[in-house]
Coordinates of C-alpha atoms in Angstrom, one line a residue:
Chain A
M1 CA 0.0 0.0 0.0
R2 CA 1.0 3.6 -0.4
I3 CA 0.7 6.5 2.0
V4 CA 1.9 10.1 2.3
V5 CA 1.8 12.4 5.4
D6 CA 1.3 16.1 5.0
L7 CA 4.1 17.1 7.4
T8 CA 3.1 20.7 7.3
R9 CA -0.2 19.8 8.7
C10 CA 1.2 17.1 11.1
Q11 CA 1.5 18.4 14.7
S12 CA 3.3 15.4 16.0
Y13 CA 0.4 14.2 18.2
G14 CA 1.8 10.7 17.7
Q15 CA -1.5 8.8 17.4
C16 CA -0.2 7.0 14.2
V17 CA 3.0 6.0 16.0
F18 CA 0.9 4.4 18.8
L19 CA -1.4 2.6 16.3
A20 CA 1.1 1.5 13.7
S21 CA 4.5 1.7 15.3
T22 CA 6.3 -0.2 12.5
V23 CA 5.1 2.3 9.9
F24 CA 5.4 5.6 11.8
R25 CA 8.1 6.7 14.2
F26 CA 9.5 9.8 15.8
H27 CA 13.0 10.7 14.9
G28 CA 14.1 12.9 17.8
E29 CA 11.4 14.4 19.9
E30 CA 9.0 15.8 17.4
A31 CA 10.1 14.7 13.9
L32 CA 7.7 12.2 12.4
E33 CA 9.1 9.7 9.9
Y34 CA 7.2 7.0 8.1
D35 CA 7.3 4.2 5.6
Y36 CA 5.6 5.3 2.3
T37 CA 4.9 1.7 1.3
P38 CA 3.8 -0.3 4.3
D39 CA 3.3 -4.0 3.9
D40 CA -0.2 -4.9 2.8
Q41 CA -0.6 -6.9 6.0
L42 CA -0.5 -3.6 7.9
R43 CA -3.4 -2.1 5.9
E44 CA -5.9 -2.2 8.7
Q45 CA -3.4 -0.7 11.2
V46 CA -2.6 2.1 8.8
R47 CA -6.2 2.8 8.1
W48 CA -6.8 3.2 11.9
A49 CA -3.8 5.4 12.1
A50 CA -5.1 7.6 9.3
A51 CA -8.6 7.8 10.8
A52 CA -7.1 8.6 14.3
C53 CA -4.9 11.5 13.1
P54 CA -6.4 14.6 14.8
V55 CA -5.3 16.9 11.9
H56 CA -6.1 14.4 9.0
A57 CA -2.5 14.6 7.7
I58 CA -2.3 11.0 6.4
T59 CA -3.4 10.3 2.8
L60 CA -3.9 6.7 1.7
D61 CA -3.9 5.7 -2.0
Y62 CA -7.5 5.5 -3.1
L63 CA -7.0 1.8 -4.0
D64 CA -6.0 1.1 -0.4
E65 CA -9.2 2.8 0.9
Q66 CA -11.4 0.5 -1.1
P67 CA -12.7 -2.9 0.1
E68 CA -10.3 -5.8 -0.4
T69 CA -12.7 -7.6 -2.7
V70 CA -12.3 -5.1 -5.5
S71 CA -9.7 -6.3 -8.0
Q72 CA -7.0 -3.8 -8.4
P73 CA -6.1 -2.5 -11.8
E74 CA -2.6 -2.8 -12.9
R75 CA -0.2 0.0 -12.1
G76 CA 2.5 1.7 -14.0
G77 CA 2.8 2.7 -17.6
G78 CA 0.0 3.6 -19.9
K79 CA -3.3 4.7 -18.5
V80 CA -3.5 4.5 -14.8
Chain B
M1 CA -7.6 24.4 -30.7
T2 CA -7.8 28.1 -30.4
S3 CA -10.2 30.6 -28.9
S4 CA -12.4 30.2 -31.9
H5 CA -13.7 27.1 -30.1
P6 CA -15.1 28.7 -26.9
S7 CA -16.7 25.4 -25.8
L8 CA -13.2 24.0 -25.3
S9 CA -11.7 27.0 -23.5
N10 CA -11.7 27.8 -19.8
G11 CA -14.7 26.6 -17.8
S12 CA -15.3 23.5 -20.0
T13 CA -15.1 20.0 -18.5
N14 CA -13.9 18.5 -21.8
G15 CA -11.2 19.2 -24.3
R16 CA -7.5 18.5 -23.8
V17 CA -5.5 19.4 -20.7
V18 CA -1.8 19.0 -20.7
I19 CA 0.2 19.2 -17.5
V20 CA 4.0 19.7 -17.9
G21 CA 5.7 18.4 -14.8
A22 CA 4.8 15.1 -13.3
S23 CA 5.8 15.6 -9.7
L24 CA 3.7 16.6 -6.6
A25 CA 2.0 19.6 -8.1
G26 CA 1.3 17.9 -11.5
L27 CA -0.3 14.9 -9.8
R28 CA -2.4 16.9 -7.3
A29 CA -3.7 19.1 -10.2
A30 CA -4.6 16.0 -12.3
E31 CA -6.6 14.5 -9.3
T32 CA -8.4 17.8 -8.7
L33 CA -9.3 18.1 -12.4
R34 CA -11.0 14.7 -12.3
A35 CA -12.5 15.3 -8.9
E36 CA -14.1 18.5 -10.2
G37 CA -15.6 16.8 -13.2
F38 CA -13.1 17.1 -16.0
T39 CA -13.9 14.3 -18.5
G40 CA -11.7 15.3 -21.4
Q41 CA -8.2 14.0 -22.4
L42 CA -5.5 14.5 -19.7
T43 CA -1.8 14.2 -20.4
L44 CA 1.1 14.4 -17.9
I45 CA 4.6 15.1 -19.2
G46 CA 7.5 14.4 -16.9
D47 CA 11.3 14.4 -17.7
E48 CA 12.0 11.7 -15.1
P49 CA 11.1 8.1 -15.9
Y50 CA 9.2 7.7 -12.6
E51 CA 5.6 8.1 -11.5
P52 CA 5.3 11.1 -9.1
Y53 CA 7.3 10.5 -5.9
D54 CA 7.9 12.5 -2.8
R55 CA 11.1 14.4 -2.5
P56 CA 11.4 15.4 1.2
P57 CA 12.6 12.0 2.4
L58 CA 15.4 11.9 -0.2
S59 CA 17.7 14.0 2.1
K60 CA 16.5 12.3 5.3
A61 CA 15.1 8.8 5.7
V62 CA 16.4 7.6 2.3
Q63 CA 20.0 8.7 3.2
A64 CA 19.6 7.2 6.7
G65 CA 18.7 3.9 5.0
W66 CA 15.4 3.6 6.7
I67 CA 13.4 3.6 3.4
S68 CA 14.4 3.0 -0.1
E69 CA 14.2 5.8 -2.7
E70 CA 12.0 3.4 -4.8
H71 CA 9.5 3.5 -2.0
T72 CA 8.7 7.2 -2.2
T73 CA 6.0 7.0 -4.9
L74 CA 3.1 9.2 -4.0
P75 CA -0.3 7.7 -3.3
R76 CA -3.1 8.6 -5.6
R77 CA -6.2 10.3 -4.2
R78 CA -8.3 8.9 -7.0
E79 CA -8.1 7.4 -10.4
I80 CA -7.0 10.1 -12.9
A81 CA -7.3 8.2 -16.3
A82 CA -4.3 10.1 -17.7
E83 CA -1.9 9.5 -20.5
W84 CA 1.6 9.6 -19.0
L85 CA 4.5 10.7 -21.0
L86 CA 7.4 10.0 -18.6
G87 CA 11.1 10.3 -19.4
A88 CA 9.9 13.0 -21.9
K89 CA 11.4 16.5 -21.5
A90 CA 9.4 19.5 -22.7
A91 CA 11.6 21.5 -25.0
A92 CA 9.4 24.3 -26.2
L93 CA 5.9 25.9 -25.9
D94 CA 4.2 26.9 -29.2
L95 CA 1.4 29.1 -28.0
S96 CA 0.1 30.0 -31.5
N97 CA -0.4 26.3 -32.4
R98 CA -1.3 25.3 -28.8
Q99 CA 1.3 22.6 -28.6
V100 CA 4.1 21.5 -26.3
Q101 CA 7.1 20.3 -28.2
L102 CA 9.1 17.5 -26.6
A103 CA 12.9 17.1 -26.8
D104 CA 12.3 14.0 -29.0
G105 CA 10.4 16.1 -31.5
R106 CA 6.9 15.0 -30.6
R107 CA 4.2 17.7 -30.4
I108 CA 1.5 17.4 -27.8
A109 CA -1.6 19.5 -28.5
F110 CA -3.7 21.1 -25.7
D111 CA -6.6 23.4 -25.1
R112 CA -5.5 24.2 -21.5
L113 CA -2.0 23.9 -20.1
L114 CA -0.6 23.7 -16.6
I115 CA 3.0 24.6 -16.2
A116 CA 4.5 22.7 -13.1
T117 CA 8.1 22.1 -14.2
G118 CA 9.5 23.0 -10.8
T119 CA 13.2 23.3 -10.1
R120 CA 16.4 21.4 -10.4
A121 CA 19.6 21.4 -8.3
R122 CA 22.0 24.2 -9.0
P123 CA 25.1 22.5 -10.2
W124 CA 28.7 23.1 -9.2
P125 CA 29.9 25.9 -11.5
D126 CA 33.0 24.0 -12.9
Q127 CA 31.8 21.2 -15.1
E128 CA 34.9 19.2 -15.0
Q129 CA 35.0 19.3 -11.2
A130 CA 31.3 18.6 -11.0
A131 CA 31.8 15.4 -13.1
L132 CA 34.4 13.9 -10.6
D133 CA 33.4 10.6 -9.1
G134 CA 32.2 11.5 -5.6
V135 CA 30.6 14.9 -6.4
F136 CA 26.8 14.8 -5.9
T137 CA 23.7 17.0 -6.1
L138 CA 20.5 16.0 -4.4
R139 CA 17.2 16.6 -6.0
T140 CA 15.9 13.5 -7.7
R141 CA 15.3 9.8 -6.8
D142 CA 18.4 8.8 -8.8
D143 CA 20.5 11.5 -7.1
A144 CA 19.4 10.1 -3.7
A145 CA 20.2 6.5 -4.6
R146 CA 23.7 7.4 -5.8
L147 CA 24.5 9.5 -2.7
H148 CA 23.1 6.8 -0.3
A149 CA 25.1 4.1 -2.0
R150 CA 28.2 6.2 -1.5
L151 CA 27.5 7.1 2.1
T152 CA 27.1 3.5 3.0
M153 CA 30.6 2.8 1.7
G154 CA 31.9 4.8 4.7
P155 CA 33.8 7.7 3.1
K156 CA 36.6 9.2 5.2
R157 CA 35.0 12.7 5.1
V158 CA 31.9 14.2 3.5
L159 CA 32.0 17.8 2.3
V160 CA 28.6 19.6 2.1
I161 CA 28.8 22.8 0.1
G162 CA 26.0 25.1 1.2
G163 CA 24.4 25.3 4.6
G164 CA 20.7 25.6 3.6
F165 CA 18.1 23.0 4.5
T166 CA 19.2 20.3 2.1
G167 CA 22.9 20.7 3.1
S168 CA 22.1 20.8 6.8
E169 CA 19.9 17.7 6.5
V170 CA 22.6 15.8 4.7
A171 CA 25.1 16.8 7.3
S172 CA 22.8 15.7 10.1
I173 CA 22.4 12.2 8.4
C174 CA 26.2 12.0 8.0
R175 CA 26.6 12.5 11.7
E176 CA 23.9 9.8 12.4
L177 CA 25.9 7.5 10.2
G178 CA 29.0 8.3 12.1
L179 CA 30.7 10.0 9.1
P180 CA 33.0 13.0 9.6
V181 CA 31.4 15.9 7.7
T182 CA 32.5 19.5 6.9
V183 CA 29.9 22.1 5.9
T184 CA 30.9 25.3 4.1
E185 CA 28.6 28.2 4.0
R186 CA 29.5 31.6 2.4
S187 CA 27.3 33.6 4.7
A188 CA 27.8 33.9 8.4
T189 CA 25.6 31.0 9.5
P190 CA 23.7 28.0 8.1
L191 CA 20.1 28.6 7.1
A192 CA 20.8 32.3 7.0
G193 CA 19.2 32.6 3.6
A194 CA 16.0 31.1 4.7
L195 CA 15.8 32.2 8.4
G196 CA 18.3 35.0 8.8
Q197 CA 21.6 35.0 10.7
A198 CA 20.0 35.5 14.1
A199 CA 18.1 32.2 13.8
G200 CA 21.1 30.7 11.9
T201 CA 23.2 31.2 15.0
Y202 CA 21.0 28.5 16.7
A203 CA 21.4 26.3 13.7
A204 CA 25.2 26.7 13.8
S205 CA 25.3 25.7 17.5
L206 CA 23.2 22.6 16.7
Q207 CA 25.6 21.6 14.0
R208 CA 28.7 22.1 16.1
R209 CA 27.1 20.3 19.1
H210 CA 26.6 17.3 16.8
G211 CA 30.2 17.2 15.7
V212 CA 29.9 19.0 12.3
D213 CA 33.0 20.8 11.2
L214 CA 31.1 23.9 10.2
R215 CA 33.0 26.6 8.2
C216 CA 31.0 29.8 7.9
N217 CA 32.1 32.8 5.8
T218 CA 33.9 30.1 3.8
T219 CA 33.6 28.9 0.2
V220 CA 35.0 25.9 -1.7
L221 CA 37.4 27.2 -4.3
A222 CA 38.1 24.0 -6.1
L223 CA 37.4 20.3 -6.0
E224 CA 40.3 18.1 -7.1
G225 CA 40.4 14.5 -8.4
D226 CA 43.0 11.9 -8.8
A227 CA 44.2 10.2 -12.0
Y228 CA 41.0 8.1 -12.0
K229 CA 38.9 11.3 -11.8
K230 CA 37.8 10.4 -8.2
L231 CA 37.3 13.3 -5.8
R232 CA 40.2 13.5 -3.4
R233 CA 40.6 17.0 -2.1
A234 CA 38.8 20.4 -1.7
Q235 CA 40.5 23.8 -1.6
L236 CA 38.7 26.1 0.9
S237 CA 38.7 29.8 0.9
D238 CA 40.0 29.8 4.5
G239 CA 43.2 28.4 3.2
D240 CA 42.5 24.8 4.3
E241 CA 42.9 21.8 2.1
L242 CA 40.5 18.9 3.0
D243 CA 40.8 15.3 2.1
V244 CA 37.3 14.3 1.0
E245 CA 35.8 11.5 -0.9
V246 CA 32.3 12.8 -1.2
A247 CA 31.1 16.3 -1.8
V248 CA 27.4 17.2 -1.8
V249 CA 26.7 20.3 -3.8
A250 CA 23.7 21.9 -2.0
L251 CA 23.7 25.3 -3.6
G252 CA 19.9 25.7 -3.9
T253 CA 17.8 25.4 -7.1
L254 CA 17.3 26.7 -10.6
R255 CA 13.8 27.1 -12.0
N256 CA 13.0 25.0 -15.0
T257 CA 11.9 27.7 -17.4
E258 CA 14.3 27.4 -20.3
W259 CA 11.7 25.5 -22.3
L260 CA 9.5 28.6 -22.2
Q261 CA 12.1 30.9 -23.9
G262 CA 10.5 32.5 -26.9
A263 CA 7.0 31.4 -25.8
N264 CA 6.0 35.0 -25.1
L265 CA 5.1 34.3 -21.5
A266 CA 6.3 36.3 -18.5
A267 CA 8.9 33.6 -17.7
D268 CA 12.6 34.0 -16.8
T269 CA 15.1 32.5 -14.4
R270 CA 12.9 33.8 -11.5
G271 CA 10.0 31.7 -12.5
V272 CA 6.7 32.1 -14.5
V273 CA 4.5 35.0 -13.4
C274 CA 0.9 34.2 -12.8
D275 CA -2.0 36.0 -11.0
A276 CA -3.5 34.8 -7.8
A277 CA -5.9 32.6 -9.8
C278 CA -2.7 30.8 -11.2
R279 CA -3.2 32.2 -14.7
A280 CA 0.1 32.9 -16.5
F281 CA 0.9 36.4 -17.7
D282 CA 2.2 36.8 -21.2
A283 CA 5.3 38.9 -21.9
D284 CA 3.2 42.1 -22.3
G285 CA 1.7 41.7 -18.9
V286 CA -1.7 40.4 -20.2
V287 CA -3.2 37.6 -18.2
T288 CA -3.9 34.4 -20.3
D289 CA -7.2 32.4 -20.1
D290 CA -5.9 28.9 -20.5
I291 CA -2.2 28.7 -19.4
F292 CA -1.9 28.0 -15.7
V293 CA 1.1 27.8 -13.3
A294 CA 1.7 25.9 -10.0
G295 CA 4.4 24.9 -7.6
D296 CA 8.0 25.8 -7.3
V297 CA 8.1 27.5 -10.7
A298 CA 5.3 30.0 -10.1
R299 CA 5.7 33.6 -9.1
W300 CA 2.4 35.1 -7.8
P301 CA 1.2 38.1 -5.8
H302 CA 0.3 37.2 -2.3
P303 CA -2.0 39.7 -0.6
L304 CA -0.1 39.6 2.7
Y305 CA 3.3 40.5 1.2
D306 CA 2.6 43.9 -0.4
G307 CA 1.9 42.4 -3.8
G308 CA 5.4 41.3 -4.3
L309 CA 5.6 38.2 -6.5
L310 CA 6.4 35.2 -4.2
V311 CA 8.3 32.2 -5.2
V312 CA 7.8 29.3 -2.7
E313 CA 9.6 26.0 -2.9
H314 CA 7.5 24.2 -0.3
W315 CA 5.6 21.0 -0.4
S316 CA 2.3 22.4 0.9
N317 CA 2.5 25.3 -1.6
A318 CA 2.8 22.8 -4.5
V319 CA -0.3 21.0 -3.3
T320 CA -2.5 23.9 -2.6
Q321 CA -1.5 25.9 -5.7
A322 CA -2.0 22.9 -7.9
E323 CA -5.5 22.4 -6.4
T324 CA -6.3 26.1 -7.0
A325 CA -5.0 26.1 -10.6
A326 CA -6.9 22.9 -11.5
H327 CA -10.1 24.3 -9.9
N328 CA -9.7 27.5 -11.9
M329 CA -9.0 25.7 -15.1
L330 CA -12.6 24.5 -14.8
A331 CA -14.1 27.6 -13.2
S332 CA -16.1 30.5 -14.5
A333 CA -15.4 34.1 -13.5
A334 CA -17.9 33.6 -10.6
T335 CA -16.4 30.5 -9.2
R336 CA -12.7 31.3 -9.6
R337 CA -10.5 31.1 -6.5
A338 CA -7.4 33.0 -5.3
H339 CA -4.3 31.2 -4.1
K340 CA -3.8 32.8 -0.7
H341 CA -1.9 29.9 1.0
L342 CA 0.4 31.1 3.7
P343 CA 3.9 29.6 3.0
S344 CA 4.8 26.9 5.5
F345 CA 7.6 24.3 5.6
W346 CA 9.4 21.9 7.9
S347 CA 12.9 20.4 8.2
N348 CA 14.2 17.7 10.5
Q349 CA 17.9 17.9 11.4
F350 CA 20.1 17.0 14.4
G351 CA 17.1 15.6 16.2
V352 CA 15.2 18.9 15.9
N353 CA 11.9 19.5 14.1
I354 CA 12.1 23.0 12.5
R355 CA 8.9 24.6 11.2
A356 CA 8.3 28.0 9.7
I357 CA 5.1 29.8 8.6
G358 CA 4.9 33.0 6.6
V359 CA 7.8 34.5 4.7
P360 CA 10.7 35.1 7.1
T361 CA 12.8 36.7 4.3
F362 CA 10.2 39.5 4.2
A363 CA 11.2 40.5 7.7
D364 CA 13.8 42.8 9.1
T365 CA 13.5 41.9 12.8
I366 CA 13.2 38.7 14.9
V367 CA 12.2 38.2 18.5
L368 CA 12.3 35.0 20.7
T369 CA 8.7 34.7 21.9
Q370 CA 8.6 31.2 23.6
G371 CA 11.1 28.8 25.1
S372 CA 14.8 29.1 24.7
P373 CA 17.8 27.4 22.9
E374 CA 18.8 25.9 26.2
E375 CA 15.4 24.1 26.5
R376 CA 15.9 22.9 22.8
R377 CA 12.3 24.1 22.2
L378 CA 11.6 27.6 21.1
V379 CA 9.5 29.9 18.9
A380 CA 10.6 33.1 17.3
A381 CA 8.5 35.7 15.4
Y382 CA 9.6 37.8 12.5
G383 CA 8.4 41.3 11.9
R384 CA 8.6 44.1 9.4
E385 CA 7.5 47.6 10.1
D386 CA 5.8 46.6 13.4
R387 CA 3.8 43.8 11.7
I388 CA 4.3 40.1 12.2
V389 CA 5.1 38.4 8.9
A390 CA 6.4 35.0 9.8
A391 CA 7.4 32.6 12.7
V392 CA 9.8 29.7 13.2
A393 CA 9.5 27.0 15.7
A394 CA 12.1 24.4 16.9
N395 CA 10.6 21.3 18.5
A396 CA 7.4 23.1 19.0
P397 CA 5.1 21.9 16.2
R398 CA 1.8 22.6 17.9
S399 CA 2.6 26.3 18.6
L400 CA 2.5 27.7 15.1
S401 CA -1.2 27.8 14.5
V402 CA -1.5 30.8 16.9
Y403 CA 1.2 32.6 14.9
Q404 CA -0.5 31.8 11.6
A405 CA -3.7 33.5 12.8
L406 CA -1.6 36.6 13.9
I407 CA 0.2 36.7 10.5
E408 CA -3.1 36.5 8.6
A409 CA -4.6 39.2 10.8
R410 CA -1.6 41.5 10.1
A411 CA -1.2 41.7 13.9
S412 CA 1.4 44.0 15.5
F413 CA 5.0 43.0 16.1
P414 CA 6.3 42.0 18.6
P415 CA 3.2 39.9 19.1
E416 CA 1.2 39.8 22.3
L417 CA 0.9 36.1 23.1
H418 CA 0.5 35.8 26.9
A419 CA 2.1 32.3 26.6
S420 CA 3.2 30.6 29.7
D421 CA 6.7 30.1 28.3
E422 CA 7.2 33.7 27.2
P423 CA 10.6 35.3 28.2
A424 CA 10.3 37.9 30.9
E425 CA 11.3 40.6 28.4
L426 CA 11.2 40.5 24.6
H427 CA 14.5 41.5 22.9
P428 CA 13.9 42.1 19.2
L429 CA 17.1 41.7 17.1
P430 CA 17.9 42.4 13.4
A431 CA 16.9 39.2 11.6
G432 CA 20.1 39.4 9.6
F433 CA 19.2 38.2 6.1
P434 CA 22.2 38.2 3.8
K435 CA 21.9 40.1 0.5
H436 CA 20.4 38.3 -2.5
G437 CA 22.9 35.7 -3.7
H438 CA 25.3 36.0 -0.7
A439 CA 24.2 32.8 1.0
T440 CA 25.3 29.6 -0.7
H441 CA 21.7 28.2 -0.4
D442 CA 18.2 29.2 -1.3
P443 CA 15.7 31.2 0.8
G444 CA 12.9 28.7 0.1
A445 CA 10.3 31.4 0.0
A446 CA 11.0 34.9 -1.1
S447 CA 9.4 38.0 -2.6
T448 CA 10.9 38.7 -6.0
G449 CA 9.7 42.1 -7.0
A450 CA 6.4 43.4 -8.3
G451 CA 4.6 43.4 -11.6
P452 CA 4.5 40.7 -14.3
S453 CA 6.6 42.6 -16.8
T454 CA 9.3 43.9 -14.4
P455 CA 12.5 42.9 -16.2
E456 CA 15.1 40.9 -14.4
Q457 CA 17.8 43.1 -12.9
R458 CA 20.8 43.1 -15.0
V459 CA 23.5 41.7 -12.8
E460 CA 27.0 42.9 -13.6
G461 CA 30.3 43.9 -12.1
E462 CA 30.8 43.0 -8.4
A463 CA 27.3 41.6 -8.0
L464 CA 27.8 39.1 -10.8
K465 CA 31.0 37.8 -9.2
L466 CA 29.0 37.1 -6.0
L467 CA 26.7 34.8 -7.9
D468 CA 29.6 32.4 -8.3
P469 CA 29.4 30.2 -5.1
R470 CA 33.2 29.9 -5.1
V471 CA 33.7 33.6 -4.5
P472 CA 34.1 34.4 -0.8
L473 CA 32.4 37.4 0.6
G474 CA 34.4 40.4 1.7
A475 CA 38.1 40.7 1.4
P476 CA 39.9 37.7 -0.2
P477 CA 41.5 35.5 2.5
L478 CA 45.2 35.8 3.1
M479 CA 47.2 33.3 1.1
T480 CA 48.4 31.0 3.8
Q481 CA 51.5 28.9 3.7
H482 CA 49.4 26.0 2.7
A483 CA 47.7 27.7 -0.2
N484 CA 51.1 29.0 -1.4
E485 CA 52.3 25.4 -1.7
I486 CA 49.8 24.3 -4.2
G487 CA 51.6 25.6 -7.2
M488 CA 51.3 28.2 -9.9
G489 CA 48.5 26.5 -11.8
K490 CA 46.2 26.3 -8.9
R491 CA 47.2 29.7 -7.5
S492 CA 46.1 31.3 -10.7
L493 CA 42.8 29.5 -10.3
L494 CA 42.5 30.9 -6.8
Q495 CA 43.3 34.3 -8.0
E496 CA 40.9 34.0 -10.8
V497 CA 38.1 32.9 -8.4
H498 CA 39.0 35.7 -6.0
T499 CA 38.8 38.3 -8.8
G500 CA 35.5 36.7 -9.7
E501 CA 36.2 35.9 -13.4
M502 CA 33.6 33.4 -14.5
R503 CA 35.0 30.1 -15.7
S504 CA 33.0 28.1 -18.3

């Protein structure tokens, strides 16, 4: 899956670190770092983290927001 | 298509939209177009071979080895059903035929165009030295991968040329990796170009506390290779000669506007001028209907900064300006929006989260308003003519929203906060911004003069010399014993650089 965090909006509340600690972490006291491509097994954790962010700074790829049963179109090249 | 087809011009949800620049701004604009009902043909042109990816981690987590540069691809907010022309460089804009010409000769027709070509790294001025194995710039995914691979090989010393945000972040990572690192900065402190020398003094103490060999008021005169064209040494303007295997050239950015030469738009090395609705101006100062600009390459009038044309190289500006541009591409006069985003950015270095809001470079005065350097947590406000225009926070990310409201309200300076961690007395200081071009890094956000057809200032004489990052400020340094030993050939180079003659 793919995510991005708007680090201008992020205020380092740390809810995401608490809910998905292998994806989000603090580097120093206030500097959030994160994995842009968490393992698909972490999808539920990351969705919780995004939903729990008090400033809604976490964006998931629209394909990762859809139910698992939807078959995913191929990525890369041509029309996407 | 031309304006003889009004159904396909501004406001229509069909026709052909071409976006030149397939990075953050280009992607967010494409998503907004689709989200707001554009059903026509959408083409994104990007000179790199990759889908849009995020650049901020390239100087941080990627260099630290925590994430791979391949894993920085940006998520999509929605399906955009676009034609992607990646690895395709735009070479020219033919406005009369409504076509973008690519470097490979292809011509891509459009009804509406978004220019989002951004910036590139400013290269080291000597091409032969820049080509030495071990000399890097840092802007793209490929740049990041090359530098990371070299840092993991454990070079004996890394030289960072330029103490701006990119240079400082690289130096921070080098120290985390246990690598000896020297930073040279032509102005008096790191980050001086972006935050001023008063705030830069704090940045300098951070660097030194973390073991960086920081050389301010110092330039790199020459990079020297061995017989295999591998970087071995750097000649510094303080007379020192450093053994280095890696040099990171962090001299700021150049705007990608060359492809617009001759297109009759208000475009030059400062960027492409647009109005607050992101519509480009032509060279006569007439606003266009169907050419839009967003991101690092745009210059636009911000109502809070006296109408001066701002250039802002920040992540959040790329996103919000792209959203506004895309909205306005589909809007009528009644629904058009202004881009009034307050510039804002962050940097993580030496364990400190630095954030700024507003345009610090617009200020003349700074005052510490909360916390202190000793607490490693502080906020400072920037003022100009008794009005607050910006603020910077170190390890205090939740404090800036108050300052944002004050800046937007044009509140007085020094601000009245009544915060619990306010100093007993406020001591405003000169902010200490170096003159344009004096710092060997970019301001990040700056006002660049008013009016779409204001010509670029002709830079000549002494001022031109100072645009060469090798030229030290002030009097040339004394030739030390060490520098005298390096022989006639190199001494003539030193003299040449000191007298400011430009080398090709």
